[in-house]
mmCIF file of C-alpha atoms in Angstrom:
data_model
loop_
_atom_site.group_PDB
_atom_site.id
_atom_site.type_symbol
_atom_site.label_atom_id
_atom_site.label_comp_id
_atom_site.label_asym_id
_atom_site.label_seq_id
_atom_site.Cartn_x
_atom_site.Cartn_y
_atom_site.Cartn_z
ATOM 1 C CA MET A 11 129.856 83.190 157.283
ATOM 2 C CA ASN A 12 129.300 84.679 160.682
ATOM 3 C CA ASN A 13 131.623 83.406 163.517
ATOM 4 C CA SER A 14 128.535 82.606 165.411
ATOM 5 C CA LEU A 15 128.066 79.547 163.076
ATOM 6 C CA LEU A 16 131.424 78.124 164.598
ATOM 7 C CA PRO A 17 130.896 75.038 166.674
ATOM 8 C CA PRO A 18 131.353 75.351 170.511
ATOM 9 C CA VAL A 19 135.137 74.454 170.535
ATOM 10 C CA PRO A 20 136.682 75.018 173.923
ATOM 11 C CA ILE A 21 139.201 77.894 174.283
ATOM 12 C CA PRO A 22 142.593 76.623 174.268
ATOM 13 C CA VAL A 23 145.042 77.406 177.020
ATOM 14 C CA ARG A 24 148.456 76.720 175.692
ATOM 15 C CA TRP A 25 149.875 78.784 172.709
ATOM 16 C CA TYR A 26 150.400 75.720 170.512
ATOM 17 C CA ASP A 27 146.571 74.595 170.837
ATOM 18 C CA GLY A 28 145.592 78.161 169.895
ATOM 19 C CA LEU A 29 147.958 78.302 167.104
ATOM 20 C CA ALA A 30 146.642 74.922 165.652
ATOM 21 C CA GLN A 31 143.085 75.956 166.034
ATOM 22 C CA TYR A 32 143.473 79.206 164.328
ATOM 23 C CA GLN A 33 145.817 78.043 161.627
ATOM 24 C CA GLN A 34 143.152 75.441 160.819
ATOM 25 C CA GLN A 35 140.317 77.912 160.793
ATOM 26 C CA GLY A 36 142.209 80.305 158.714
ATOM 27 C CA SER A 37 141.432 83.130 161.232
ATOM 28 C CA ALA A 38 143.515 86.146 161.737
ATOM 29 C CA HIS A 39 146.026 85.670 164.753
ATOM 30 C CA VAL A 40 149.471 86.790 166.006
ATOM 31 C CA LEU A 41 152.136 84.582 167.418
ATOM 32 C CA ALA A 42 154.212 86.611 169.845
ATOM 33 C CA THR A 43 157.654 85.218 170.715
ATOM 34 C CA VAL A 44 160.241 86.467 173.044
ATOM 35 C CA VAL A 45 163.327 86.323 170.780
ATOM 36 C CA ALA A 46 165.921 88.030 172.961
ATOM 37 C CA VAL A 47 166.376 88.528 176.742
ATOM 38 C CA ASN A 48 168.827 90.635 178.545
ATOM 39 C CA GLY A 49 169.072 90.488 182.298
ATOM 40 C CA SER A 50 166.035 89.634 184.386
ATOM 41 C CA ALA A 51 162.649 89.094 182.562
ATOM 42 C CA PRO A 52 159.313 87.451 183.408
ATOM 43 C CA ARG A 53 159.693 84.649 180.811
ATOM 44 C CA ALA A 54 162.580 82.679 179.287
ATOM 45 C CA LEU A 55 163.775 82.990 175.598
ATOM 46 C CA GLN A 56 161.288 81.587 173.091
ATOM 47 C CA ALA A 57 158.227 82.001 175.371
ATOM 48 C CA LYS A 58 155.195 82.338 173.131
ATOM 49 C CA MET A 59 151.558 83.456 173.250
ATOM 50 C CA VAL A 60 148.802 83.659 170.623
ATOM 51 C CA VAL A 61 146.678 86.686 170.321
ATOM 52 C CA THR A 62 143.507 87.295 168.253
ATOM 53 C CA GLN A 63 140.879 90.007 168.146
ATOM 54 C CA ASP A 64 139.088 88.530 171.221
ATOM 55 C CA TYR A 65 141.268 86.051 172.869
ATOM 56 C CA CYS A 66 144.797 85.313 174.192
ATOM 57 C CA TYR A 67 146.404 81.974 174.644
ATOM 58 C CA ASP A 68 149.290 81.375 177.141
ATOM 59 C CA THR A 69 151.316 84.239 178.547
ATOM 60 C CA LEU A 70 154.659 86.198 178.242
ATOM 61 C CA GLY A 71 154.655 87.017 181.967
ATOM 62 C CA GLY A 72 151.562 89.291 182.537
ATOM 63 C CA GLY A 73 151.787 92.937 183.623
ATOM 64 C CA GLY A 74 152.610 95.920 181.528
ATOM 65 C CA LEU A 75 154.687 93.856 179.192
ATOM 66 C CA GLU A 76 151.991 91.486 178.243
ATOM 67 C CA HIS A 77 149.327 94.264 178.119
ATOM 68 C CA ASP A 78 151.453 96.121 175.460
ATOM 69 C CA VAL A 79 152.190 92.914 173.575
ATOM 70 C CA VAL A 80 148.342 92.221 173.267
ATOM 71 C CA ALA A 81 147.717 95.871 172.238
ATOM 72 C CA THR A 82 150.414 95.792 169.630
ATOM 73 C CA ALA A 83 149.321 92.430 168.175
ATOM 74 C CA ARG A 84 145.793 93.672 167.930
ATOM 75 C CA GLN A 85 147.004 96.876 166.323
ATOM 76 C CA LEU A 86 148.837 94.740 163.689
ATOM 77 C CA LEU A 87 145.712 92.734 162.990
ATOM 78 C CA ASN A 88 143.825 95.883 162.483
ATOM 79 C CA GLY A 89 146.472 97.436 160.137
ATOM 80 C CA GLU A 90 147.102 100.282 162.615
ATOM 81 C CA ILE A 91 150.872 99.851 162.659
ATOM 82 C CA ASP A 92 152.723 100.735 159.545
ATOM 83 C CA THR A 93 154.952 97.706 159.342
ATOM 84 C CA THR A 94 157.315 99.107 156.778
ATOM 85 C CA ILE A 95 161.134 98.980 156.154
ATOM 86 C CA PRO A 96 163.184 101.634 154.206
ATOM 87 C CA LYS A 97 163.784 100.697 150.536
ATOM 88 C CA THR A 98 167.464 100.110 149.726
ATOM 89 C CA SER A 99 169.365 102.758 148.135
ATOM 90 C CA LYS A 100 171.052 102.311 144.732
ATOM 91 C CA ARG A 101 174.345 101.074 146.123
ATOM 92 C CA ASP A 102 172.601 98.550 148.185
ATOM 93 C CA LYS A 103 170.278 96.954 145.486
ATOM 94 C CA GLY A 104 172.889 94.450 144.466
ATOM 95 C CA VAL A 105 173.054 93.006 147.962
ATOM 96 C CA ASN A 106 169.484 93.291 149.098
ATOM 97 C CA LYS A 107 167.569 93.022 145.734
ATOM 98 C CA SER A 108 165.130 90.594 147.343
ATOM 99 C CA ILE A 109 163.647 93.196 149.609
ATOM 100 C CA ASP A 110 162.035 95.128 146.662
ATOM 101 C CA ASN A 111 162.649 95.166 143.006
ATOM 102 C CA ASP A 112 159.687 97.460 142.070
ATOM 103 C CA ASN A 113 160.162 100.836 140.487
ATOM 104 C CA ASP A 114 163.954 100.520 140.340
ATOM 105 C CA ASN A 115 165.556 103.561 138.653
ATOM 106 C CA ASP A 116 169.221 103.803 137.826
ATOM 107 C CA ASN A 117 168.890 107.566 138.161
ATOM 108 C CA ASP A 118 168.235 107.142 141.889
ATOM 109 C CA SER A 119 170.930 108.889 144.070
ATOM 110 C CA ASP A 120 171.830 108.291 147.735
ATOM 111 C CA SER A 121 170.117 111.666 148.482
ATOM 112 C CA THR A 122 166.852 110.559 147.302
ATOM 113 C CA PRO A 123 164.465 109.987 150.171
ATOM 114 C CA SER A 124 163.838 106.438 151.051
ATOM 115 C CA LYS A 125 160.676 104.775 149.903
ATOM 116 C CA VAL A 126 159.060 102.090 152.072
ATOM 117 C CA VAL A 127 157.792 98.573 151.291
ATOM 118 C CA ARG A 128 155.414 96.468 153.093
ATOM 119 C CA ARG A 129 156.501 93.879 155.383
ATOM 120 C CA ASP A 130 153.374 92.049 156.178
ATOM 121 C CA THR A 131 154.191 89.021 158.395
ATOM 122 C CA VAL A 132 156.915 89.969 160.959
ATOM 123 C CA TYR A 133 157.240 92.847 163.218
ATOM 124 C CA THR A 134 159.710 93.228 166.252
ATOM 125 C CA LYS A 135 159.486 95.515 169.266
ATOM 126 C CA HIS A 136 162.063 95.946 172.170
ATOM 127 C CA TYR A 137 160.796 96.250 175.672
ATOM 128 C CA PRO A 138 162.914 97.873 178.528
ATOM 129 C CA LEU A 139 161.448 96.305 181.606
ATOM 130 C CA GLY A 140 161.489 99.314 183.767
ATOM 131 C CA ALA A 141 159.137 102.160 185.069
ATOM 132 C CA LYS A 142 157.429 102.929 181.725
ATOM 133 C CA LEU A 143 155.799 99.358 181.799
ATOM 134 C CA ALA A 144 155.416 99.301 185.454
ATOM 135 C CA GLN A 145 157.893 96.424 185.472
ATOM 136 C CA CYS A 146 160.734 96.036 188.102
ATOM 137 C CA CYS A 147 162.622 93.179 186.316
ATOM 138 C CA GLY A 148 165.255 95.631 185.283
ATOM 139 C CA GLY A 149 166.164 93.576 182.135
ATOM 140 C CA SER A 150 164.726 93.880 178.636
ATOM 141 C CA VAL A 151 163.095 91.551 176.065
ATOM 142 C CA THR A 152 162.649 91.757 172.401
ATOM 143 C CA VAL A 153 159.290 90.337 171.083
ATOM 144 C CA MET A 154 158.692 89.086 167.500
ATOM 145 C CA PHE A 155 155.172 89.388 166.401
ATOM 146 C CA GLU A 156 154.221 86.948 163.490
ATOM 147 C CA CYS A 157 150.876 87.805 161.734
ATOM 148 C CA PHE A 158 148.904 85.062 160.064
ATOM 149 C CA ASN A 159 145.860 85.301 157.945
ATOM 150 C CA VAL A 160 145.612 89.172 158.164
ATOM 151 C CA THR A 161 144.272 88.845 154.582
ATOM 152 C CA PRO A 162 141.025 86.943 155.133
ATOM 153 C CA PRO A 163 141.055 83.402 153.981
ATOM 154 C CA MET A 164 138.679 81.936 151.336
ATOM 155 C CA SER A 165 135.133 81.985 152.284
ATOM 156 C CA ILE A 166 133.371 78.985 150.444
ATOM 157 C CA LEU A 167 129.633 78.199 150.216
ATOM 158 C CA VAL A 168 129.049 74.584 148.889
ATOM 159 C CA PHE A 169 125.622 73.366 147.979
ATOM 160 C CA GLY A 170 125.192 69.579 147.652
ATOM 161 C CA ALA A 171 126.746 66.783 149.572
ATOM 162 C CA GLY A 172 127.156 64.184 146.799
ATOM 163 C CA HIS A 173 130.349 62.326 145.781
ATOM 164 C CA VAL A 174 132.154 65.320 144.336
ATOM 165 C CA ALA A 175 131.429 67.521 147.227
ATOM 166 C CA ALA A 176 132.522 64.790 149.696
ATOM 167 C CA ALA A 177 135.755 64.509 147.790
ATOM 168 C CA LEU A 178 136.144 68.203 147.831
ATOM 169 C CA MET A 179 135.927 68.367 151.586
ATOM 170 C CA THR A 180 138.829 65.923 151.889
ATOM 171 C CA ILE A 181 140.874 68.650 150.172
ATOM 172 C CA LEU A 182 139.487 71.645 151.839
ATOM 173 C CA ALA A 183 140.147 70.150 155.187
ATOM 174 C CA GLU A 184 143.862 70.801 154.524
ATOM 175 C CA LEU A 185 143.468 74.347 153.282
ATOM 176 C CA PRO A 186 143.097 77.615 155.142
ATOM 177 C CA CYS A 187 139.411 78.553 154.346
ATOM 178 C CA GLN A 188 135.985 78.941 155.863
ATOM 179 C CA VAL A 189 133.431 76.411 154.475
ATOM 180 C CA ASP A 190 129.585 76.261 154.897
ATOM 181 C CA TRP A 191 128.387 73.072 153.374
ATOM 182 C CA VAL A 192 124.584 73.041 152.601
ATOM 183 C CA ASP A 193 122.269 70.171 151.797
ATOM 184 C CA SER A 194 118.515 69.546 152.422
ATOM 185 C CA ARG A 195 118.993 65.752 153.016
ATOM 186 C CA PRO A 196 120.176 64.672 156.592
ATOM 187 C CA GLU A 197 121.244 61.298 155.454
ATOM 188 C CA MET A 198 124.023 62.839 153.381
ATOM 189 C CA PHE A 199 125.849 64.045 156.407
ATOM 190 C CA GLU A 200 125.122 60.801 158.542
ATOM 191 C CA ARG A 201 128.582 59.333 157.501
ATOM 192 C CA TYR A 202 130.223 62.295 159.374
ATOM 193 C CA LEU A 203 128.112 62.118 162.637
ATOM 194 C CA LEU A 204 129.985 61.169 165.877
ATOM 195 C CA GLU A 205 127.969 58.624 167.440
ATOM 196 C CA ASN A 206 126.994 60.183 170.880
ATOM 197 C CA SER A 207 124.459 57.820 172.172
ATOM 198 C CA ASN A 208 125.037 55.992 175.430
ATOM 199 C CA LEU A 209 128.268 57.935 176.084
ATOM 200 C CA PRO A 210 129.257 59.309 179.278
ATOM 201 C CA ASN A 211 130.092 62.982 179.920
ATOM 202 C CA LYS A 212 133.638 63.197 178.370
ATOM 203 C CA SER A 213 135.509 64.951 175.577
ATOM 204 C CA ILE A 214 135.766 63.400 172.213
ATOM 205 C CA LYS A 215 138.898 64.227 170.269
ATOM 206 C CA THR A 216 139.118 63.979 166.500
ATOM 207 C CA GLU A 217 141.713 65.468 164.173
ATOM 208 C CA GLY A 218 140.869 69.149 164.157
ATOM 209 C CA LEU A 219 137.788 68.867 166.417
ATOM 210 C CA THR A 220 137.375 68.697 170.199
ATOM 211 C CA GLN A 221 133.833 68.788 171.558
ATOM 212 C CA THR A 222 132.464 68.184 175.103
ATOM 213 C CA LEU A 223 129.220 65.991 175.275
ATOM 214 C CA GLU A 224 126.679 66.449 177.788
ATOM 215 C CA THR A 225 125.558 63.283 179.942
ATOM 216 C CA GLN A 226 121.864 64.418 179.494
ATOM 217 C CA PRO A 227 120.924 64.754 175.819
ATOM 218 C CA SER A 228 119.315 67.927 174.844
ATOM 219 C CA LEU A 229 117.016 68.970 172.028
ATOM 220 C CA ASN A 230 119.070 71.904 171.512
ATOM 221 C CA GLN A 231 122.481 70.226 171.628
ATOM 222 C CA PRO A 232 124.136 70.636 168.210
ATOM 223 C CA LYS A 233 125.135 67.635 166.161
ATOM 224 C CA LEU A 234 128.578 66.734 166.249
ATOM 225 C CA TYR A 235 130.450 66.006 163.154
ATOM 226 C CA ASN A 236 133.914 64.388 162.433
ATOM 227 C CA LEU A 237 134.914 67.295 160.395
ATOM 228 C CA PRO A 238 137.534 70.126 160.848
ATOM 229 C CA VAL A 239 136.158 73.108 162.733
ATOM 230 C CA HIS A 240 136.440 75.205 159.558
ATOM 231 C CA ILE A 241 133.941 73.086 157.604
ATOM 232 C CA ARG A 242 130.387 73.554 158.979
ATOM 233 C CA PRO A 243 127.555 71.296 157.596
ATOM 234 C CA HIS A 244 124.060 72.744 157.486
ATOM 235 C CA ILE A 245 120.866 70.717 156.784
ATOM 236 C CA ASP A 246 118.192 73.093 155.444
ATOM 237 C CA ASP A 247 115.104 72.469 153.289
ATOM 238 C CA ASP A 248 115.654 75.804 151.616
ATOM 239 C CA PRO A 249 119.290 76.211 150.756
ATOM 240 C CA VAL A 250 118.681 79.261 148.780
ATOM 241 C CA ASP A 251 118.484 81.315 152.096
ATOM 242 C CA PHE A 252 122.204 80.909 152.583
ATOM 243 C CA ILE A 253 123.186 83.021 149.605
ATOM 244 C CA ARG A 254 122.201 86.499 150.475
ATOM 245 C CA PRO A 255 123.870 86.598 153.973
ATOM 246 C CA PHE A 256 127.044 85.130 152.368
ATOM 247 C CA VAL A 257 127.232 87.735 149.529
ATOM 248 C CA GLU A 258 125.927 90.696 151.411
ATOM 249 C CA PRO A 259 128.546 93.423 151.294
ATOM 250 C CA PHE A 260 130.353 95.063 154.336
ATOM 251 C CA LYS A 261 129.618 92.101 156.645
ATOM 252 C CA GLN A 262 132.317 89.686 155.216
ATOM 253 C CA SER A 263 135.782 90.488 153.908
ATOM 254 C CA GLY A 264 137.957 88.416 151.719
ATOM 255 C CA GLN A 265 137.185 86.522 148.619
ATOM 256 C CA ARG A 266 134.053 84.487 148.379
ATOM 257 C CA PHE A 267 133.211 81.401 146.474
ATOM 258 C CA ILE A 268 129.945 79.799 145.781
ATOM 259 C CA LEU A 269 129.963 76.208 144.394
ATOM 260 C CA VAL A 270 126.646 74.798 143.309
ATOM 261 C CA MET A 271 126.665 70.948 142.917
ATOM 262 C CA THR A 272 123.329 69.574 144.115
ATOM 263 C CA HIS A 273 121.399 66.522 143.040
ATOM 264 C CA ASP A 274 118.670 68.571 141.534
ATOM 265 C CA HIS A 275 119.056 70.597 138.266
ATOM 266 C CA SER A 276 116.088 72.798 139.025
ATOM 267 C CA LEU A 277 117.673 73.704 142.428
ATOM 268 C CA ASP A 278 121.032 74.353 140.831
ATOM 269 C CA PHE A 279 119.301 76.881 138.589
ATOM 270 C CA GLU A 280 117.549 78.595 141.391
ATOM 271 C CA LEU A 281 120.843 78.900 143.442
ATOM 272 C CA VAL A 282 122.730 80.151 140.431
ATOM 273 C CA ARG A 283 120.009 82.694 139.652
ATOM 274 C CA THR A 284 119.900 83.844 143.252
ATOM 275 C CA ALA A 285 123.738 84.061 143.607
ATOM 276 C CA LEU A 286 123.796 86.232 140.506
ATOM 277 C CA ASP A 287 120.989 88.491 141.734
ATOM 278 C CA ALA A 288 122.682 88.821 145.195
ATOM 279 C CA ALA A 289 126.153 89.609 143.720
ATOM 280 C CA SER A 290 124.682 92.300 141.363
ATOM 281 C CA GLU A 291 122.726 93.923 144.008
ATOM 282 C CA ALA A 292 125.831 94.021 146.362
ATOM 283 C CA ASN A 293 127.791 95.625 143.558
ATOM 284 C CA ARG A 294 125.035 98.218 142.895
ATOM 285 C CA LEU A 295 124.948 99.142 146.595
ATOM 286 C CA ALA A 296 128.820 99.376 146.839
ATOM 287 C CA THR A 297 128.818 101.564 143.683
ATOM 288 C CA SER A 298 126.142 103.803 145.084
ATOM 289 C CA LEU A 299 127.950 104.267 148.426
ATOM 290 C CA ASP A 300 131.241 104.812 146.641
ATOM 291 C CA ASN A 301 129.529 107.629 144.623
ATOM 292 C CA THR A 302 127.956 109.468 147.513
ATOM 293 C CA GLY A 303 130.912 108.953 149.764
ATOM 294 C CA SER A 304 128.616 108.485 152.581
ATOM 295 C CA ASP A 305 129.844 105.365 154.125
ATOM 296 C CA LYS A 306 132.652 105.638 156.788
ATOM 297 C CA ASP A 307 134.520 102.767 155.473
ATOM 298 C CA LEU A 308 134.970 104.239 152.099
ATOM 299 C CA ASP A 309 138.480 105.608 153.033
ATOM 300 C CA ASN A 310 139.653 102.032 153.514
ATOM 301 C CA GLY A 311 138.186 101.141 150.039
ATOM 302 C CA ARG A 312 135.752 98.511 151.791
ATOM 303 C CA SER A 313 132.812 99.615 149.684
ATOM 304 C CA LYS A 314 134.409 97.995 146.651
ATOM 305 C CA VAL A 315 132.936 94.702 146.456
ATOM 306 C CA SER A 316 133.995 92.321 143.809
ATOM 307 C CA MET A 317 131.699 89.771 142.322
ATOM 308 C CA PRO A 318 132.094 86.472 144.126
ATOM 309 C CA TYR A 319 133.135 83.301 142.141
ATOM 310 C CA ILE A 320 130.000 81.669 141.161
ATOM 311 C CA GLY A 321 130.521 78.060 139.814
ATOM 312 C CA CYS A 322 128.038 75.267 138.876
ATOM 313 C CA ILE A 323 129.038 71.612 138.090
ATOM 314 C CA ALA A 324 127.681 70.783 134.725
ATOM 315 C CA SER A 325 127.993 69.154 131.317
ATOM 316 C CA ALA A 326 128.523 71.457 128.358
ATOM 317 C CA THR A 327 124.836 70.939 127.479
ATOM 318 C CA LYS A 328 123.717 71.843 130.969
ATOM 319 C CA ALA A 329 125.854 74.880 130.980
ATOM 320 C CA GLU A 330 124.516 76.141 127.503
ATOM 321 C CA ARG A 331 120.970 75.360 128.721
ATOM 322 C CA PHE A 332 121.352 77.348 132.026
ATOM 323 C CA LYS A 333 122.920 80.403 130.344
ATOM 324 C CA ASN A 334 120.378 80.452 127.663
ATOM 325 C CA ARG A 335 117.591 80.409 130.280
ATOM 326 C CA LEU A 336 119.193 83.235 132.072
ATOM 327 C CA LEU A 337 119.559 85.375 129.070
ATOM 328 C CA GLN A 338 115.690 84.566 128.136
ATOM 329 C CA ARG A 339 114.902 85.912 131.544
ATOM 330 C CA GLY A 340 116.496 89.200 130.823
ATOM 331 C CA TYR A 341 119.910 88.853 132.490
ATOM 332 C CA ASP A 342 122.678 90.914 131.108
ATOM 333 C CA LYS A 343 125.157 88.810 129.065
ATOM 334 C CA GLN A 344 127.945 90.396 130.951
ATOM 335 C CA ILE A 345 126.462 89.200 134.354
ATOM 336 C CA VAL A 346 125.864 85.700 132.852
ATOM 337 C CA ASP A 347 129.385 85.519 131.488
ATOM 338 C CA GLN A 348 130.642 85.761 135.197
ATOM 339 C CA LEU A 349 129.149 82.446 135.887
ATOM 340 C CA THR A 350 131.709 79.668 135.773
ATOM 341 C CA MET A 351 130.041 76.696 134.310
ATOM 342 C CA PRO A 352 131.209 73.926 133.800
ATOM 343 C CA ILE A 353 133.197 74.354 137.061
ATOM 344 C CA GLY A 354 136.880 73.536 137.450
ATOM 345 C CA LEU A 355 139.984 73.577 135.313
ATOM 346 C CA PRO A 356 139.952 71.240 132.314
ATOM 347 C CA ILE A 357 142.627 68.981 133.685
ATOM 348 C CA GLY A 358 140.942 65.609 132.724
ATOM 349 C CA GLY A 359 139.441 62.850 134.715
ATOM 350 C CA LYS A 360 135.651 62.281 135.651
ATOM 351 C CA GLU A 361 136.223 60.482 139.091
ATOM 352 C CA PRO A 362 134.786 62.445 142.083
ATOM 353 C CA MET A 363 138.250 63.245 143.314
ATOM 354 C CA ALA A 364 139.570 64.253 139.968
ATOM 355 C CA VAL A 365 136.627 66.666 139.628
ATOM 356 C CA ALA A 366 137.231 67.896 143.172
ATOM 357 C CA VAL A 367 140.813 68.560 142.504
ATOM 358 C CA SER A 368 140.059 70.529 139.310
ATOM 359 C CA ILE A 369 137.474 72.694 141.198
ATOM 360 C CA THR A 370 139.982 73.303 144.066
ATOM 361 C CA ALA A 371 142.689 74.224 141.631
ATOM 362 C CA GLN A 372 140.383 76.741 139.991
ATOM 363 C CA ILE A 373 139.276 78.480 143.179
ATOM 364 C CA LEU A 374 142.897 78.613 144.352
ATOM 365 C CA GLN A 375 143.923 80.110 141.052
ATOM 366 C CA HIS A 376 141.213 82.844 141.433
ATOM 367 C CA TYR A 377 142.054 83.469 145.074
ATOM 368 C CA HIS A 378 145.880 84.036 144.400
ATOM 369 C CA GLN A 379 145.375 86.121 141.277
ATOM 370 C CA LYS A 380 143.024 88.633 143.038
#
């Protein structure tokens, strides 16, 4: 979902606070570390800072050095730097076979131009601290850039806050993902509320969550939940409204998962039907733009929107009934077959946590096979 839905977490100051926050959120970020120092330099060996598209945490000394470090980090996040290394020649394959074993050819010769392979997570850059950077230190440093979550994390939209969903959140709290959790019943989220009545103005710190409470309560003040910042609860009388913004193409990247597990079978059906409609419309729009070539993002392949995972908790009887109703309403069988119902891998066990484990295993399987 949109980053505007994130709770108002204070911006960290130190690199380790920023790193912890963005690791937990699964958001794209770069950890920049001074890995070599020669002569005089602004910061010592192993000084670090975290860079995102919008913020920086901590410092490598400021000035031209830091300006270039931040610019380089954001170029890496945007894919603007070709972080490649030469493919090893035939005589080196036995030594460095782990670098790349694709397309090996015994007919290769040393005179064959080197191919390149992706190196997605680590990039290094050497900086002489002289006139070019407007630095007068006279020494030099080497900075290592470690990129995290450049490939967007799982985006998960969960409907229903019953026993299985609650167990599922216990697992998702430990995974790099973005979760929007929707139910129409306020009482289902009460167990997660932080009691903020009669509290002075202070910070409440819980695992994965830091919020500042105002002394004077406000009607507009958001409720505070004892949940990791990447799990966002929503109370809404019409949960269906969350589907189209979640599925809409070109505004989200990464793989999307819709999990339907409410207390109401009729609501489950409406959510499933709307999800199939929205996904089909998104694919039609993407195909249309791809055919016309009119969208500026076509060169990056961003118009190719795959169907999100749409899963619904169900018995075999409920699954058959839902699919038959969809077919009777004129849905194409190919579309209906993309619905995962019953949800989860058949690993056995009917306890809420066992079902939650099977669901998590299935979405992780889909995520890593794409």
